[in-house]
PDB file of C-alpha atoms and ligand atoms in Angstrom:
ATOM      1  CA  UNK A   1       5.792  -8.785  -7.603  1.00 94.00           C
ATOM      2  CA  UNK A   2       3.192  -6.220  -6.363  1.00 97.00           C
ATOM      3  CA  UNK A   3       3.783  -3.024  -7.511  1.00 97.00           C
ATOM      4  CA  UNK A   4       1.284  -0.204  -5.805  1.00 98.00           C
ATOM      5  CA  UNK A   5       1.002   3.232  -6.451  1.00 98.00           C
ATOM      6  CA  UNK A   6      -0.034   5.405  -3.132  1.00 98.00           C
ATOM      7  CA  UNK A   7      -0.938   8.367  -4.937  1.00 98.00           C
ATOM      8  CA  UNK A   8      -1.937  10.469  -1.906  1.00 98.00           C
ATOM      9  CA  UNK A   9      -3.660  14.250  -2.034  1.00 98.00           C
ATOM     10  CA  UNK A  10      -2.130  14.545  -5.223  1.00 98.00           C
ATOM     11  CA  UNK A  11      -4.068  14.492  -8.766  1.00 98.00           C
ATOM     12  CA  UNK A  12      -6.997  15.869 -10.143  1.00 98.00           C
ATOM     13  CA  UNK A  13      -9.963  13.664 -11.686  1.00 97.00           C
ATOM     14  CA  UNK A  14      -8.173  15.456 -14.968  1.00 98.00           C
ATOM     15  CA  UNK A  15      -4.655  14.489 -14.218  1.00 98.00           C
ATOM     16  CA  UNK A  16      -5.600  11.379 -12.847  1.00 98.00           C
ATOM     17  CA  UNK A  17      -7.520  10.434 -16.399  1.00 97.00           C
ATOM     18  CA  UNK A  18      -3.801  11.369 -17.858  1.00 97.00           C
ATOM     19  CA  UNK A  19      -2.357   9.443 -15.585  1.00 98.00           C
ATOM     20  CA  UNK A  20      -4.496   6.224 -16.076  1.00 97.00           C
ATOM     21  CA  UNK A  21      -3.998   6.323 -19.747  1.00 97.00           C
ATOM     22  CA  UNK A  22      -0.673   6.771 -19.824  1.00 96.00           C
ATOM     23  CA  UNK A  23      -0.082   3.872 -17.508  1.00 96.00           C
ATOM     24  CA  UNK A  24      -2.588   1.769 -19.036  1.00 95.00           C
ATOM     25  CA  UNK A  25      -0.365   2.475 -22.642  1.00 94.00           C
ATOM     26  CA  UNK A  26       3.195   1.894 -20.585  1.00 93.00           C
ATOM     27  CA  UNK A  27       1.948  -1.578 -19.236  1.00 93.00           C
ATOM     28  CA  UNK A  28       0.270  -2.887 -22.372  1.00 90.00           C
ATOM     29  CA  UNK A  29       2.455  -5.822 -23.258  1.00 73.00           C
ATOM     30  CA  UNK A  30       4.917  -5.176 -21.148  1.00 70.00           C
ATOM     31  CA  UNK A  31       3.958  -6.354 -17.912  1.00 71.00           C
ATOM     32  CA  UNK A  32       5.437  -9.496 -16.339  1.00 69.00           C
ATOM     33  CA  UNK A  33       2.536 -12.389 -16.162  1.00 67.00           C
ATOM     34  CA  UNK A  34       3.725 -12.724 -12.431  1.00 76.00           C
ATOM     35  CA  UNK A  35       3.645  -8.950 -11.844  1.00 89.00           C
ATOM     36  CA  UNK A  36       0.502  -7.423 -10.428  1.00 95.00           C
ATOM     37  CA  UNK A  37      -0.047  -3.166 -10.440  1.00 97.00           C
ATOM     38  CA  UNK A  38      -2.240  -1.373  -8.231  1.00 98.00           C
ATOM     39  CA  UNK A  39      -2.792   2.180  -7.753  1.00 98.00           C
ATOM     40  CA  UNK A  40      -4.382   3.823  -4.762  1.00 98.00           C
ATOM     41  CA  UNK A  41      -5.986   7.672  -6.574  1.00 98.00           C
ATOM     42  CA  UNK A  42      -7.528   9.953  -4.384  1.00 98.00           C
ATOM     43  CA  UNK A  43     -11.705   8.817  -4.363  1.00 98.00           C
ATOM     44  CA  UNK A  44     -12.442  11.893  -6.333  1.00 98.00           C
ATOM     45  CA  UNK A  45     -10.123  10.610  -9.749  1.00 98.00           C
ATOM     46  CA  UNK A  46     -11.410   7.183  -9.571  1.00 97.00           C
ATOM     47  CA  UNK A  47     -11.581   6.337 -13.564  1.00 94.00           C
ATOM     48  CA  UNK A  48     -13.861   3.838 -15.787  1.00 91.00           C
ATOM     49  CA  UNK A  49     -12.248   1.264 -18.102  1.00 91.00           C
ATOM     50  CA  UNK A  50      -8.768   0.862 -16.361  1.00 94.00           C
ATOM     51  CA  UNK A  51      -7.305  -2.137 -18.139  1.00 93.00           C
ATOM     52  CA  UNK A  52      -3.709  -3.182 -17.027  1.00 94.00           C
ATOM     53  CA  UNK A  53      -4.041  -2.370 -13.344  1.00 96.00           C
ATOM     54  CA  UNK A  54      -6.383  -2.363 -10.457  1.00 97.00           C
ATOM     55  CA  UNK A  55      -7.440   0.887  -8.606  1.00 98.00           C
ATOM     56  CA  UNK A  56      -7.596   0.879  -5.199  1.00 98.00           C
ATOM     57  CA  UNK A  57      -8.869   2.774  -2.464  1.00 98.00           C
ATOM     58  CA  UNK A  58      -6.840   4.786   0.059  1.00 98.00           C
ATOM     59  CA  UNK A  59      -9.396   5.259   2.851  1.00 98.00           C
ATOM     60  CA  UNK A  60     -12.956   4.235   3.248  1.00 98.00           C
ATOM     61  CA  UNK A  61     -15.871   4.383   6.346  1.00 98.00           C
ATOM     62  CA  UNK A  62     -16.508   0.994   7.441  1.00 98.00           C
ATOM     63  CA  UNK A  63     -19.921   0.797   6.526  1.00 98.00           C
ATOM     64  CA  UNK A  64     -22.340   0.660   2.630  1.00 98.00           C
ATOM     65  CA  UNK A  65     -23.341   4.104   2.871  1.00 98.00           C
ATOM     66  CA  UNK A  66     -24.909   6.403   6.087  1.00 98.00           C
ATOM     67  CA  UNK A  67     -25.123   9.781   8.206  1.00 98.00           C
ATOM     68  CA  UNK A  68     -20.951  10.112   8.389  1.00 98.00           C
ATOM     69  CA  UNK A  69     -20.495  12.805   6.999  1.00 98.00           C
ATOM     70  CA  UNK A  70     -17.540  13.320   4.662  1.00 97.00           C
ATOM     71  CA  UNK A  71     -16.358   9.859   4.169  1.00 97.00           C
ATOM     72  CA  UNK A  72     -16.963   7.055   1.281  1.00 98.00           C
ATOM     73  CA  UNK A  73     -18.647   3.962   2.074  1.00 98.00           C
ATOM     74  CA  UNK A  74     -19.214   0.422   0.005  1.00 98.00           C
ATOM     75  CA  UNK A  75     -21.829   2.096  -2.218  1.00 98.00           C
ATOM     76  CA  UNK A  76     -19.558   4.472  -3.518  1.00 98.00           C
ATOM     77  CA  UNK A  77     -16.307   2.042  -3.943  1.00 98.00           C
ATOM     78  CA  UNK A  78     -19.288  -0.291  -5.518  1.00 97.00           C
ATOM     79  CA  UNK A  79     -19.675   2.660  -8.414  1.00 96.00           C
ATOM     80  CA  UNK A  80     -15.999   2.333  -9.373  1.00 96.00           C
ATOM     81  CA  UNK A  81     -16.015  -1.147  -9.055  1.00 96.00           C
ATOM     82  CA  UNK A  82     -13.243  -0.848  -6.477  1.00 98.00           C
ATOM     83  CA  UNK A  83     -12.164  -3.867  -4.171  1.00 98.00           C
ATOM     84  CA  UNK A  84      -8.803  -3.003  -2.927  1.00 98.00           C
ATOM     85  CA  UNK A  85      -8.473  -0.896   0.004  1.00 98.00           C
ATOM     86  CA  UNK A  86      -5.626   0.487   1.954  1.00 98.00           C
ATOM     87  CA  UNK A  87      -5.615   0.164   5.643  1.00 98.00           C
ATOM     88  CA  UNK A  88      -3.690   1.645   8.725  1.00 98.00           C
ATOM     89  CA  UNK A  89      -1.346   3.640   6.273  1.00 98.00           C
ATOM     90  CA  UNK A  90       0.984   5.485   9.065  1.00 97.00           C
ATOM     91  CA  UNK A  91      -0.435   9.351   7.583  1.00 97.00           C
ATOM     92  CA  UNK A  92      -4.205   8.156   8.051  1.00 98.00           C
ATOM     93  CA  UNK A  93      -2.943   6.948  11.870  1.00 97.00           C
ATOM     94  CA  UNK A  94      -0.899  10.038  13.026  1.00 95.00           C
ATOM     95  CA  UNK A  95      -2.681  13.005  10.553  1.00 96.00           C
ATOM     96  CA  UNK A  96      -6.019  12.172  10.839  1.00 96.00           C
ATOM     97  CA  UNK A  97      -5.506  10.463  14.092  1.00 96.00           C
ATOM     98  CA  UNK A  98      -7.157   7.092  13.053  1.00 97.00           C
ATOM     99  CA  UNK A  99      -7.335   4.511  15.982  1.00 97.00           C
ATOM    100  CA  UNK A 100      -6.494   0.920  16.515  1.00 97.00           C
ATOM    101  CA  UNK A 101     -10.092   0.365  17.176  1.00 98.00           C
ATOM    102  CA  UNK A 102     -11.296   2.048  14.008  1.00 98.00           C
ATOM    103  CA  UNK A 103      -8.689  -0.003  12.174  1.00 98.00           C
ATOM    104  CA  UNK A 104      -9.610  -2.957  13.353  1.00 98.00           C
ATOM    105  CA  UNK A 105     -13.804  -2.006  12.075  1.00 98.00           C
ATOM    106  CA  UNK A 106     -12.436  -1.286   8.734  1.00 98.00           C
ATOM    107  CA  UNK A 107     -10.275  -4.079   8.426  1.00 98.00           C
ATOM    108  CA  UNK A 108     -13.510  -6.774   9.721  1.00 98.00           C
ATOM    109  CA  UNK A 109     -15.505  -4.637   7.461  1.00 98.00           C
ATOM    110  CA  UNK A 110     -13.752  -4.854   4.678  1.00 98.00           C
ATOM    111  CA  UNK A 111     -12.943  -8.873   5.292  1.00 98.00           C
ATOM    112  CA  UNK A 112     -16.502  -8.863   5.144  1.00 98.00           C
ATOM    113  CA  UNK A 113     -16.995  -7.434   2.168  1.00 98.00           C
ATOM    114  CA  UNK A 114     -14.113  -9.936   0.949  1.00 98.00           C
ATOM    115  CA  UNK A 115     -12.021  -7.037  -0.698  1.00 98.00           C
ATOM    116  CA  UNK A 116      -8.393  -6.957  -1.244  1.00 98.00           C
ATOM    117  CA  UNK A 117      -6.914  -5.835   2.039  1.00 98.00           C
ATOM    118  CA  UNK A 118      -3.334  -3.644   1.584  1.00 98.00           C
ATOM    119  CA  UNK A 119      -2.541  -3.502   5.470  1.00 98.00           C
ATOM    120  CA  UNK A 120       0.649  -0.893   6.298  1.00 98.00           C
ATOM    121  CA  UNK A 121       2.223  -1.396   9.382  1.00 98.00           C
ATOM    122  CA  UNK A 122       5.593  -0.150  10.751  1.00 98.00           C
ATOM    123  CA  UNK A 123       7.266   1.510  13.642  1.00 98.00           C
ATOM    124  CA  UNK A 124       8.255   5.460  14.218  1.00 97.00           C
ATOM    125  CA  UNK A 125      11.528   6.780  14.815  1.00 96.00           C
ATOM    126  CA  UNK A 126      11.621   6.286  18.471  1.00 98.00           C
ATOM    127  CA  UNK A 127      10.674   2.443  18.187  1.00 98.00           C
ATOM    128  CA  UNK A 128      13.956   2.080  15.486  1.00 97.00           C
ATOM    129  CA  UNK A 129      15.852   4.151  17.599  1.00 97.00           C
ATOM    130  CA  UNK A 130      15.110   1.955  20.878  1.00 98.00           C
ATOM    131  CA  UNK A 131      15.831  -1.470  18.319  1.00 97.00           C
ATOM    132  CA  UNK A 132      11.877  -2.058  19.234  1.00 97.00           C
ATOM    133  CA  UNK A 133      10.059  -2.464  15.728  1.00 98.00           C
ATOM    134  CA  UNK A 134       8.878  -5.619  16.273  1.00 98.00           C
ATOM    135  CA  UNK A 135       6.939  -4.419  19.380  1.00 98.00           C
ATOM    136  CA  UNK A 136       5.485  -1.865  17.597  1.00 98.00           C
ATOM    137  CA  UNK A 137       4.593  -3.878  14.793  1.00 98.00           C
ATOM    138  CA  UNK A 138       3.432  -6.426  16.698  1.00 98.00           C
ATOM    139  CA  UNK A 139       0.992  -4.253  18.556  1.00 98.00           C
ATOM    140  CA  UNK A 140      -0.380  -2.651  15.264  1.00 98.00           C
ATOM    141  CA  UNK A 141      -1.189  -6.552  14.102  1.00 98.00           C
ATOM    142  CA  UNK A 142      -3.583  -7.278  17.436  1.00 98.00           C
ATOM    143  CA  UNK A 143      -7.097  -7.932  16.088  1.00 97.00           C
ATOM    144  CA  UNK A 144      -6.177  -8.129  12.697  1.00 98.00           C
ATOM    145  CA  UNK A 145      -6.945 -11.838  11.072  1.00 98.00           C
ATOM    146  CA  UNK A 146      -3.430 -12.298   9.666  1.00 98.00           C
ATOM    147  CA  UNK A 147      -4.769 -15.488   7.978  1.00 98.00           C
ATOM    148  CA  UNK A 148      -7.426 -13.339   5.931  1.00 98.00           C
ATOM    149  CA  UNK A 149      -6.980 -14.854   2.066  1.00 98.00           C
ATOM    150  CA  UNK A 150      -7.100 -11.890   0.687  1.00 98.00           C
ATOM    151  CA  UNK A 151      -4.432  -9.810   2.547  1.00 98.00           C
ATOM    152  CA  UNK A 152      -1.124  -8.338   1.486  1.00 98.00           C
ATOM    153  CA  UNK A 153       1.103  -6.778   4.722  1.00 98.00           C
ATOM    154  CA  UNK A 154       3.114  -3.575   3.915  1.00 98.00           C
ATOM    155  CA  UNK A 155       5.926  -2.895   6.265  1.00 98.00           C
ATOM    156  CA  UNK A 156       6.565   0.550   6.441  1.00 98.00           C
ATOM    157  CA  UNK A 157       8.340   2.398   8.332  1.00 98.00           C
ATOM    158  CA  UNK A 158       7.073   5.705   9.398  1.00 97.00           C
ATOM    159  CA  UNK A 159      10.751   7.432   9.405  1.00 97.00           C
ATOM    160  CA  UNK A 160      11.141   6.280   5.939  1.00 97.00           C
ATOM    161  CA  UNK A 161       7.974   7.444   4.225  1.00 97.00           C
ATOM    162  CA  UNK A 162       8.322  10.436   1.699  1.00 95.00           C
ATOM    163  CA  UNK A 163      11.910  11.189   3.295  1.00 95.00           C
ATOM    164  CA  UNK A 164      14.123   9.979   1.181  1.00 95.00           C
ATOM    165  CA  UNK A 165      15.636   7.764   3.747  1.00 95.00           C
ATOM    166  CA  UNK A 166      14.647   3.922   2.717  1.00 96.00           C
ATOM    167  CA  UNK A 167      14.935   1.349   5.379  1.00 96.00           C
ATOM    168  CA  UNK A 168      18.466  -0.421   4.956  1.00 96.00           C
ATOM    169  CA  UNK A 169      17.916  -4.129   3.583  1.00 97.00           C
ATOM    170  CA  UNK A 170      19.124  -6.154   6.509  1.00 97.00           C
ATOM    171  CA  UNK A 171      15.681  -4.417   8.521  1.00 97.00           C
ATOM    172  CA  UNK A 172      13.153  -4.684   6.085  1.00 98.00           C
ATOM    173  CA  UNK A 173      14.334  -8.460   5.421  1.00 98.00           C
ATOM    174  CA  UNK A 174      14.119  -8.658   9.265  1.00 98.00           C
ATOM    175  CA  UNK A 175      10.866  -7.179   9.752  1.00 98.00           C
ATOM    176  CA  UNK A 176       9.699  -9.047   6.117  1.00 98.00           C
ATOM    177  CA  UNK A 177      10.863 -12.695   8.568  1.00 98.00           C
ATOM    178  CA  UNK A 178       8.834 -11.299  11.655  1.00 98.00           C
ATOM    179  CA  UNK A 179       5.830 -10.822   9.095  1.00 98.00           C
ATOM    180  CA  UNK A 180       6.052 -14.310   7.758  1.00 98.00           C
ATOM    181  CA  UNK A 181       6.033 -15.901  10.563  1.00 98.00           C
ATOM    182  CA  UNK A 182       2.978 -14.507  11.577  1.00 98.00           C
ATOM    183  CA  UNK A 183       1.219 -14.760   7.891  1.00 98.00           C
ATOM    184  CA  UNK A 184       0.568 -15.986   5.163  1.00 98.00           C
ATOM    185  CA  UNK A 185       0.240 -13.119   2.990  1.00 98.00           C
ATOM    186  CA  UNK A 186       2.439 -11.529  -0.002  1.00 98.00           C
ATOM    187  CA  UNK A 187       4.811  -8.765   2.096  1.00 98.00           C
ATOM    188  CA  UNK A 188       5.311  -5.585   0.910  1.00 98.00           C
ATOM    189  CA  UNK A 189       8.189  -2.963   1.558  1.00 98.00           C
ATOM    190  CA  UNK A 190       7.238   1.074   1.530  1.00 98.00           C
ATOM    191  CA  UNK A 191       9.144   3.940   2.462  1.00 98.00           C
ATOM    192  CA  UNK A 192      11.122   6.424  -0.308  1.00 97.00           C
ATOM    193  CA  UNK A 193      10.951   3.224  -2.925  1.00 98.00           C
ATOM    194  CA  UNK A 194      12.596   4.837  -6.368  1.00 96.00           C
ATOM    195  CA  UNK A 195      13.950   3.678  -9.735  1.00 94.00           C
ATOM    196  CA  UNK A 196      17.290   3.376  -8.093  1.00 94.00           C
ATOM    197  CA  UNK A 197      16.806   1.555  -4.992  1.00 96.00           C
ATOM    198  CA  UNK A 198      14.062  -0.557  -6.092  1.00 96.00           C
ATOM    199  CA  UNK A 199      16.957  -3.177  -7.598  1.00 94.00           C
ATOM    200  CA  UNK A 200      18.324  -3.904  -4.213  1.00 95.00           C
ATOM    201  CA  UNK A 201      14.353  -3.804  -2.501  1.00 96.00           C
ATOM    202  CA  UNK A 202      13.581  -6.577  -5.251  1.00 92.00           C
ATOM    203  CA  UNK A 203      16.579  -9.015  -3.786  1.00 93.00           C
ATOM    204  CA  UNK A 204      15.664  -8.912  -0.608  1.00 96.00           C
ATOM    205  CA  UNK A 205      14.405 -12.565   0.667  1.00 94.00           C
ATOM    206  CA  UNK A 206      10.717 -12.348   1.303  1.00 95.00           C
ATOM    207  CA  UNK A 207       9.820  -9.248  -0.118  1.00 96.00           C
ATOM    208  CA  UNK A 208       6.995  -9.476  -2.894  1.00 97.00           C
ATOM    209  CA  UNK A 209       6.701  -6.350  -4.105  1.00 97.00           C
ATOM    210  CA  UNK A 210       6.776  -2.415  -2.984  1.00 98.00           C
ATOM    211  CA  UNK A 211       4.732   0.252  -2.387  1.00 98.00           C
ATOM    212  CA  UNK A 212       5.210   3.463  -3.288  1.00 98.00           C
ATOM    213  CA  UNK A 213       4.478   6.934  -3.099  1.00 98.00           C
ATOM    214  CA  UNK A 214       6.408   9.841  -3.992  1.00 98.00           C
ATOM    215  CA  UNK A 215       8.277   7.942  -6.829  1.00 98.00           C
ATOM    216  CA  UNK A 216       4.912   6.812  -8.051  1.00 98.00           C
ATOM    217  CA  UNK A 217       2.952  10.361  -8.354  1.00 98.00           C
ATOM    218  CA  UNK A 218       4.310  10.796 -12.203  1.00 98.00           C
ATOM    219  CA  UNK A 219       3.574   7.676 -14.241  1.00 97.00           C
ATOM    220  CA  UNK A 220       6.435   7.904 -16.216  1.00 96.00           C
ATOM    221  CA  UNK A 221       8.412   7.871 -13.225  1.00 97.00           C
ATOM    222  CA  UNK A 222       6.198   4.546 -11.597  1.00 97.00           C
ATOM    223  CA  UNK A 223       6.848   3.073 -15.102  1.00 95.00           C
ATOM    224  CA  UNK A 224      10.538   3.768 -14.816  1.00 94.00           C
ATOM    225  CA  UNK A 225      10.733   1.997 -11.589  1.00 95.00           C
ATOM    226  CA  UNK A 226       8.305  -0.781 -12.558  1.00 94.00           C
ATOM    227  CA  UNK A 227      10.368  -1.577 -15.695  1.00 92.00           C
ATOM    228  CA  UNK A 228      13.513  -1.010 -13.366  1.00 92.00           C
ATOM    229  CA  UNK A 229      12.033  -3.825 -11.360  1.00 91.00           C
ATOM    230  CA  UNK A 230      11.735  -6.387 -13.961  1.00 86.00           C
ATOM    231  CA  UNK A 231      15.225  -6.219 -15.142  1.00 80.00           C
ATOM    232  CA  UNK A 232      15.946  -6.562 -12.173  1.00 76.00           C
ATOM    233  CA  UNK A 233      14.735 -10.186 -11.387  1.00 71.00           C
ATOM    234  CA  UNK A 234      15.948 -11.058 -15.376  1.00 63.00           C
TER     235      UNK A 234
HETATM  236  P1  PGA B  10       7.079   7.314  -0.128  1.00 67.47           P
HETATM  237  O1  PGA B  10       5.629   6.911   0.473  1.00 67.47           O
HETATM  238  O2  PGA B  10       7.372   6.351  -1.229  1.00 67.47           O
HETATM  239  O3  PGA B  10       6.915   8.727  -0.593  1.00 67.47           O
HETATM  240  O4  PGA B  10       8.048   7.183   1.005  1.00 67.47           O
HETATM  241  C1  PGA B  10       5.315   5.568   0.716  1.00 67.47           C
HETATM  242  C2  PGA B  10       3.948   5.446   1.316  1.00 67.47           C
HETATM  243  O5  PGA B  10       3.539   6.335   2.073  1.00 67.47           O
HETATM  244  O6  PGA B  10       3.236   4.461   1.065  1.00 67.47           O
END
């Protein structure tokens, strides 16, 4: 399983070093060999000498380094060593108003760059409502090399991020199906993922790991739910 951390605005470079090292601690030994952690910190926590997961970035300007000002470019993901990005996460579409075209340059750029790609799709609440995710979906994935080697898809759906209210099974297993038959790649779920649901996420046909954010913001609670997950598949 994938197991990735979306830590948002939230942590300090301070908290962040707390954070690391008690994670790091949690996980030594104790990590399934097929399980795989990420965690996406804000750019200004990114920490030296993480051992038992990978840090990832949440948002990144398609380019090494230029005049734009106020974003983080190759050079500066370079410094932490950081290959894993996060692309088209449904906050960095509708907040900050990120477009398909400028999702599709930072996904080429990145494929470029050959990092790890963690690409979030999903539909709103009018799309559910209207039983029309897979359009939705579907038009989020135009442009976007689905066959990439180094992709991972994460389904989520924007009524179910940070509300509490997690997708029921039979849809994510239905989206998960639409997913794989248009990829290769491992699928993620997303959306109010916790120590208590995570059993029943972890079942689901298809689905290869989670990603999470509010339950993930506290690493004893992300170690909760990881270790929650591994009993799970015992
Ligand atoms: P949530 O966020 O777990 O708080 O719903 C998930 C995400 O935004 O990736």
């Amino acid at each position: 399983m994938i197991l990735a951390a979306n830590l948002k605005c939230n942590h300090t470079r301070a908290s962040f070093e707390r954070y690391a090292k008690a994670l790091d601690e949690g996980l030594a030994g104790g990590i399934s060999r097929e399980d795989e952690i990420l965690v996406f910190p804000p750019a200004s926590a990114f920490c030296a000498g993480v051992k038992n997961f990978t840090q990832g970035a949440q948002n990144f300007y398609p380019a090494v380094h230029g005049s734009f000002t106020g974003e983080i470019g190759g050079d500066m993901l370079a410094e932490f060593d950081v290959k894993t990005v996060l692309i088209g996460h449904s906050e960095r579409r509708a907040i900050l108003g990120e477009s398909a075209e400028l999702i599709r340059e930072k996904f080429s750029f990145a494929a470029a760059q050959g990092w790890r790609i963690v690409f979030c799709v999903g539909e709103d609440e009018a799309a559910f409502a209207q039983d029309r995710s897979e359009d939705f979906v579907a038009a989020q994935l135009e442009g976007i090399d689905l066959k990439y080697p180094s992709l991972v898809l994460a389904y989520e759906p924007v009524w179910a991020i940070g509300t509490g209210r997690s997708a029921q099974c039979e849809q994510i297993e239905r989206m998960l199906n639409f997913l794989r038959a248009k990829s290769p790649a491992p699928l993620l779920y997303g959306g109010s993922v916790n120590a208590e649901n995570i059993a029943k996420i972890c079942a689901i046909r298809g689905c290869d790991g989670v990603l999470v954010g509010t339950a993930s913001w506290d690493a004893s609670s992300f170690l909760e739910l990881i270790s929650a997950s591994s009993r799970c598949r015992l």
